[in-house]
mmCIF file of C-alpha atoms in Angstrom:
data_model
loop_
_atom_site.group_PDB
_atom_site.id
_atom_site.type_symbol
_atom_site.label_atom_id
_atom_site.label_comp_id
_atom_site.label_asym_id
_atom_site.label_seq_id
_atom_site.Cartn_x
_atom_site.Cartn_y
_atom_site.Cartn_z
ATOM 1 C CA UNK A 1 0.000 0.000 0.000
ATOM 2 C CA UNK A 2 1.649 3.452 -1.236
ATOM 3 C CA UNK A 3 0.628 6.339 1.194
ATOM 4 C CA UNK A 4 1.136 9.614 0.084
ATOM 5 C CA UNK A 5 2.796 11.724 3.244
ATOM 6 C CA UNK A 6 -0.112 13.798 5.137
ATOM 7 C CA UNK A 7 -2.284 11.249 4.326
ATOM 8 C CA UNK A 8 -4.602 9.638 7.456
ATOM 9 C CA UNK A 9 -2.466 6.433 8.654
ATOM 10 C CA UNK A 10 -4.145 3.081 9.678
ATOM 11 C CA UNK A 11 -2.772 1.264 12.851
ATOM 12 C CA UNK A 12 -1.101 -1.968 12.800
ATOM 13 C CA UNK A 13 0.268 -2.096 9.457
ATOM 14 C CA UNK A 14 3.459 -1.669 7.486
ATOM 15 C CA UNK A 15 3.181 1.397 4.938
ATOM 16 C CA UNK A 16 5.243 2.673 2.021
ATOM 17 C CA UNK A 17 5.355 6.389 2.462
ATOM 18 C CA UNK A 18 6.206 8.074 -0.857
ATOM 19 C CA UNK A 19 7.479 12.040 0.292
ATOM 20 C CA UNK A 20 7.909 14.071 -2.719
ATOM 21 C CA UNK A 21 8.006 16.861 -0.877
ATOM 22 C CA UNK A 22 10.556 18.621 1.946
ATOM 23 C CA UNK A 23 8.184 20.103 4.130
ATOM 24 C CA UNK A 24 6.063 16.881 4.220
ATOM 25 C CA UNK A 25 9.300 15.184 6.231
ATOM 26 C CA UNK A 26 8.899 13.852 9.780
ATOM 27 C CA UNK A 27 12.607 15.023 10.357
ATOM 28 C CA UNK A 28 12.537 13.036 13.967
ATOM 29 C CA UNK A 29 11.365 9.736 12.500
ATOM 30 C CA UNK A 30 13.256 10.022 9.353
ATOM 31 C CA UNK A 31 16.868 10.981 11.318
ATOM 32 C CA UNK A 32 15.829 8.009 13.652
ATOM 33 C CA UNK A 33 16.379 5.874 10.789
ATOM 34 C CA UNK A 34 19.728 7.435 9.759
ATOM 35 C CA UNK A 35 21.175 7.529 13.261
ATOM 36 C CA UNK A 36 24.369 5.251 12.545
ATOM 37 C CA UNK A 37 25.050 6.870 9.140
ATOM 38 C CA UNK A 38 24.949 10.253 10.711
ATOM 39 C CA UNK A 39 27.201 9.656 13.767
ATOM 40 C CA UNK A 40 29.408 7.971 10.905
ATOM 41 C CA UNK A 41 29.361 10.952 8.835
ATOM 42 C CA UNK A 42 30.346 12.991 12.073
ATOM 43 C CA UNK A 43 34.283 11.892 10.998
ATOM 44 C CA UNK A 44 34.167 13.254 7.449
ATOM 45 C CA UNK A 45 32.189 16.509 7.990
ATOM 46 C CA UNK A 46 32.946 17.588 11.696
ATOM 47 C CA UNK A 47 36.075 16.444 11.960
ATOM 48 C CA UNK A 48 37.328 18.895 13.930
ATOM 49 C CA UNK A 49 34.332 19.067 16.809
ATOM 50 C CA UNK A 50 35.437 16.756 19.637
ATOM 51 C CA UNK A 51 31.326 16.766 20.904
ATOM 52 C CA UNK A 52 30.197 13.739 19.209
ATOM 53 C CA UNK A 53 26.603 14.390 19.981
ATOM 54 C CA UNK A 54 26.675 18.205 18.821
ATOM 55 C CA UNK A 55 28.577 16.749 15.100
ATOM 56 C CA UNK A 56 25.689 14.553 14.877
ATOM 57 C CA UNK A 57 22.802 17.173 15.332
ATOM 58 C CA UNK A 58 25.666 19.459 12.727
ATOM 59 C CA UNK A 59 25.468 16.253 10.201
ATOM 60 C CA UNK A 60 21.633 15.702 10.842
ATOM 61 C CA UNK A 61 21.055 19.852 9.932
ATOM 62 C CA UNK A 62 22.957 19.549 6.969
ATOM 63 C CA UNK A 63 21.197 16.266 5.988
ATOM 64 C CA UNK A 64 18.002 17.934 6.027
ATOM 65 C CA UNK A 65 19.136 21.271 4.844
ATOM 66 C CA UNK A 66 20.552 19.240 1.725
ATOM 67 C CA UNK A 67 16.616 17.626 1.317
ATOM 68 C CA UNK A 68 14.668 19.819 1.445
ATOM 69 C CA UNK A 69 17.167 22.694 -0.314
ATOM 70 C CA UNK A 70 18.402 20.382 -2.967
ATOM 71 C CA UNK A 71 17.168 16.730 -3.220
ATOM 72 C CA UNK A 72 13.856 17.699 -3.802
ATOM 73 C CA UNK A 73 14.596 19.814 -6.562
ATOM 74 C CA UNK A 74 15.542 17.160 -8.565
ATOM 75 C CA UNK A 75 13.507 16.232 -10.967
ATOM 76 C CA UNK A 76 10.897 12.871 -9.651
ATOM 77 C CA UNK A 77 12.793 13.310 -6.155
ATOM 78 C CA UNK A 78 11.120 10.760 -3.947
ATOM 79 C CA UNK A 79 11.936 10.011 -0.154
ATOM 80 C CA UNK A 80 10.848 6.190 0.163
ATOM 81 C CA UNK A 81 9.958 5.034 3.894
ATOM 82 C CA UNK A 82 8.304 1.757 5.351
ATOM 83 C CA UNK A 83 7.329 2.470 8.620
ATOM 84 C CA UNK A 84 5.630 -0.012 10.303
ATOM 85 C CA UNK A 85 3.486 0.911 13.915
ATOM 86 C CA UNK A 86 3.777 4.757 13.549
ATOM 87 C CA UNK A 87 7.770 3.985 13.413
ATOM 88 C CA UNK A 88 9.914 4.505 10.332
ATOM 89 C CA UNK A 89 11.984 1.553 9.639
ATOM 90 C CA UNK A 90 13.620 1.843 6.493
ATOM 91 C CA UNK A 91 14.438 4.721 4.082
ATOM 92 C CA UNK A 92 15.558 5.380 0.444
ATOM 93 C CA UNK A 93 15.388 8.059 -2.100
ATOM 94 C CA UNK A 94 15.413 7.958 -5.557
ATOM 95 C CA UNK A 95 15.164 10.587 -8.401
ATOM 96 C CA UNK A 96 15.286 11.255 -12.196
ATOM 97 C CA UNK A 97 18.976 11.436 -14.022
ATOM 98 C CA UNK A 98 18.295 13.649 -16.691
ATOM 99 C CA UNK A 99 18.376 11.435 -20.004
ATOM 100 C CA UNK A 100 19.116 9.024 -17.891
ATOM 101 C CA UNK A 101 17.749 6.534 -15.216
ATOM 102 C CA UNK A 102 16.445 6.868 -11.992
ATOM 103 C CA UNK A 103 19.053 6.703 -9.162
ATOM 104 C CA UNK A 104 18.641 5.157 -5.893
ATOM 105 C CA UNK A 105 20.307 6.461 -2.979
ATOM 106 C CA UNK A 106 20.911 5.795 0.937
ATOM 107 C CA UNK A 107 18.793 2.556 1.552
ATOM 108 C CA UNK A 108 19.304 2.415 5.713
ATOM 109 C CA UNK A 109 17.548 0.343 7.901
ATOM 110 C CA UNK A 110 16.832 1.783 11.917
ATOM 111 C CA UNK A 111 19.688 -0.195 13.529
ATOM 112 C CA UNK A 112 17.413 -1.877 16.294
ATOM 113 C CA UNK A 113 15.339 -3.497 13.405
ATOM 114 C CA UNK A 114 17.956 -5.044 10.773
ATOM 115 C CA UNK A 115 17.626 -8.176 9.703
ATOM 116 C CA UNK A 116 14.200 -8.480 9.631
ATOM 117 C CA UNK A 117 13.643 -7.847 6.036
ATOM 118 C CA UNK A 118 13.016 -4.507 6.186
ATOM 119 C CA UNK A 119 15.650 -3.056 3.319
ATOM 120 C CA UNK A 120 14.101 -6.041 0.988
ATOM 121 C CA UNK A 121 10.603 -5.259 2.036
ATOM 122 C CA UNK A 122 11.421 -1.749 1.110
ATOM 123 C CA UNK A 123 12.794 -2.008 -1.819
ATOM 124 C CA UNK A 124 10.521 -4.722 -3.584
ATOM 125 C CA UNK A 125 7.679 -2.161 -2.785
ATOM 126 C CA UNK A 126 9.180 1.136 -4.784
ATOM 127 C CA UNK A 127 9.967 -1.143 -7.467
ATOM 128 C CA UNK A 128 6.305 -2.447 -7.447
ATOM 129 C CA UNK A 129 4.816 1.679 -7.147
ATOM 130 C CA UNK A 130 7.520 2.479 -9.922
ATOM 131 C CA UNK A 131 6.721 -0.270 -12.052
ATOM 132 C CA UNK A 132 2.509 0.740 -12.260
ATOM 133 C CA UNK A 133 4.312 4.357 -13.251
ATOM 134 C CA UNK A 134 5.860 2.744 -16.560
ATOM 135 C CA UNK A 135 9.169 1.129 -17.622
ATOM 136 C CA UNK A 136 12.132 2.416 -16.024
ATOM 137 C CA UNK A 137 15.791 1.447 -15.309
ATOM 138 C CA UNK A 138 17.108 2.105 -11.295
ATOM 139 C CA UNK A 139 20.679 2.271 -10.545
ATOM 140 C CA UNK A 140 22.534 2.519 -7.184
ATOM 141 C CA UNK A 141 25.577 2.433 -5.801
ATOM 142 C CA UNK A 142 26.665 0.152 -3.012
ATOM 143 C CA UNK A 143 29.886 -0.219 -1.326
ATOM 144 C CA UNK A 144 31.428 -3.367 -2.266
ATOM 145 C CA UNK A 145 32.123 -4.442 1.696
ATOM 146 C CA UNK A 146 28.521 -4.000 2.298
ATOM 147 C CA UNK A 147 27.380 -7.123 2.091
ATOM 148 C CA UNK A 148 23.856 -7.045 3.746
ATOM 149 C CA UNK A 149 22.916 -4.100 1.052
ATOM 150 C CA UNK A 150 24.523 -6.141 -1.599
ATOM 151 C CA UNK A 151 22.374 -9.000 -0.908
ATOM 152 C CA UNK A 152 18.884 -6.846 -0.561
ATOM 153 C CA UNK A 153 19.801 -5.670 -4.031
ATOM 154 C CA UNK A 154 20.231 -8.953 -5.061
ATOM 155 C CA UNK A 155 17.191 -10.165 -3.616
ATOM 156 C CA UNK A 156 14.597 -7.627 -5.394
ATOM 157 C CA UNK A 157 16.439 -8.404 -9.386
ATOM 158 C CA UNK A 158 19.018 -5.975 -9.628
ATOM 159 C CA UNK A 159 22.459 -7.064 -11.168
ATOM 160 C CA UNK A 160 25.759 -5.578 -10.846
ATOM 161 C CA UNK A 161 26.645 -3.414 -14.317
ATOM 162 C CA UNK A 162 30.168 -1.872 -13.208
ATOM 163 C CA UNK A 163 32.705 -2.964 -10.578
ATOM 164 C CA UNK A 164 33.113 0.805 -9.916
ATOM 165 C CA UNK A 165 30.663 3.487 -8.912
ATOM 166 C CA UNK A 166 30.396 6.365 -11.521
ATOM 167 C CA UNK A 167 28.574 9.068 -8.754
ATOM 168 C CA UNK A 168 25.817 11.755 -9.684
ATOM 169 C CA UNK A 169 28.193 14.375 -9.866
ATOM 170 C CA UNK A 170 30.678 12.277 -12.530
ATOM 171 C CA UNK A 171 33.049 10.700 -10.115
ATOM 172 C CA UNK A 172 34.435 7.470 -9.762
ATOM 173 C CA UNK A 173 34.682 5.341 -6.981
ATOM 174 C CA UNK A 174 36.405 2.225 -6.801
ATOM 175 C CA UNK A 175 35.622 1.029 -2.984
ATOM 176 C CA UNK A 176 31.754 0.786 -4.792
ATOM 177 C CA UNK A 177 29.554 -1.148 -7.456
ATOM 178 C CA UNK A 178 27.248 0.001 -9.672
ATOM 179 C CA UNK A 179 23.719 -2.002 -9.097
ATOM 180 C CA UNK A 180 21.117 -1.536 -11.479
ATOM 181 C CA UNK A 181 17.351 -3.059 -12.128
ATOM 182 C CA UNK A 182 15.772 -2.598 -15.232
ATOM 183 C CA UNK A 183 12.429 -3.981 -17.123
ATOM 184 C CA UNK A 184 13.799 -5.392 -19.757
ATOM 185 C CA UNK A 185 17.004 -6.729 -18.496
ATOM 186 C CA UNK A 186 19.851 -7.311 -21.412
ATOM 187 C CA UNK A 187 20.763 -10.961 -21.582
#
């Protein structure tokens, strides 16, 4: 079931929440699920603040400064969640290369509820409310260590292309692979 954001919710149940929209982000809920990412980030971005939990709330104001101030300006910009109870459980955004496919980005899981299927669960279900949109082709890029991810890819059809990441803004990384799942899969 595809909910749009601001919609009424229904107890119980595990939703797919499809924000297209900044403003329409529970910021709490939504941070909740990037937690571990963001304290990880705290390294590259604030390397210099020794207050681990005042980098994080830097990193988590500059993750949602970046969403709603430039992700969703891109064109189809979607902000994927499964949240299951009232709680958000799993995450992803995607959005329109131009001329190009649709990139996936930042599939994360709420660290108290991995390996429970979530990231699968998540994924199989925008591929299902992209698919009743039209043919499409979805790329990613996973780090090549990250084996759980790698395997959730794996699981919903997509098939590694590149054993190097070419990023949104043109660079390459080696430590990554390039995943994508298409319609009409080349033999």
């Amino acid at each position: 079931m595809t909910h749009q954001a601001g919609e009424p919710e229904t107890g119980g149940e595990k939703m797919l929440l499809k924000i297209t929209d900044g403003q329409a982000l529970d910021e709490r809920r939504l941070m909740d699920v990037y937690a571990e990412s963001n304290l990880e980030n705290t390294d590259f971005f604030c390397p210099e603040e020794p207050d681990k939990e005042a980098a994080v709330r830097m990193v988590e104001s500059g993750f949602l400064d970046f969403l709603k101030n430039e992700f969703f300006k891109e064109p189809e910009a979607v902000c994927w969640v499964l949240e299951e109870d009232g709680v958000w459980v799993s995450a992803l955004r995607t959005c329109k290369i131009p001329e190009g496919p649709y990139y996936l980005e930042a599939l994360e899981t709420r660290p108290d509820r991995r390996r429970q299927g979530y990231g699968v669960r998540l994924l199989s279900e925008v591929l299902d409310a992209m698919k009743a949109e039209g043919p499409f082709r979805l790329c990613d890029c996973v780090g090549k260590k990250n084996a759980a991810s790698l395997k959730a890819h794996e699981k919903c059809g997509f098939r590694r292309v590149a054993d190097f990441a070419v990023c949104v803004d043109g660079s390459v990384n080696q430590k990554m692979y390039t995943l994508c799942w298409d319609d009409k899969p080349s033999v």
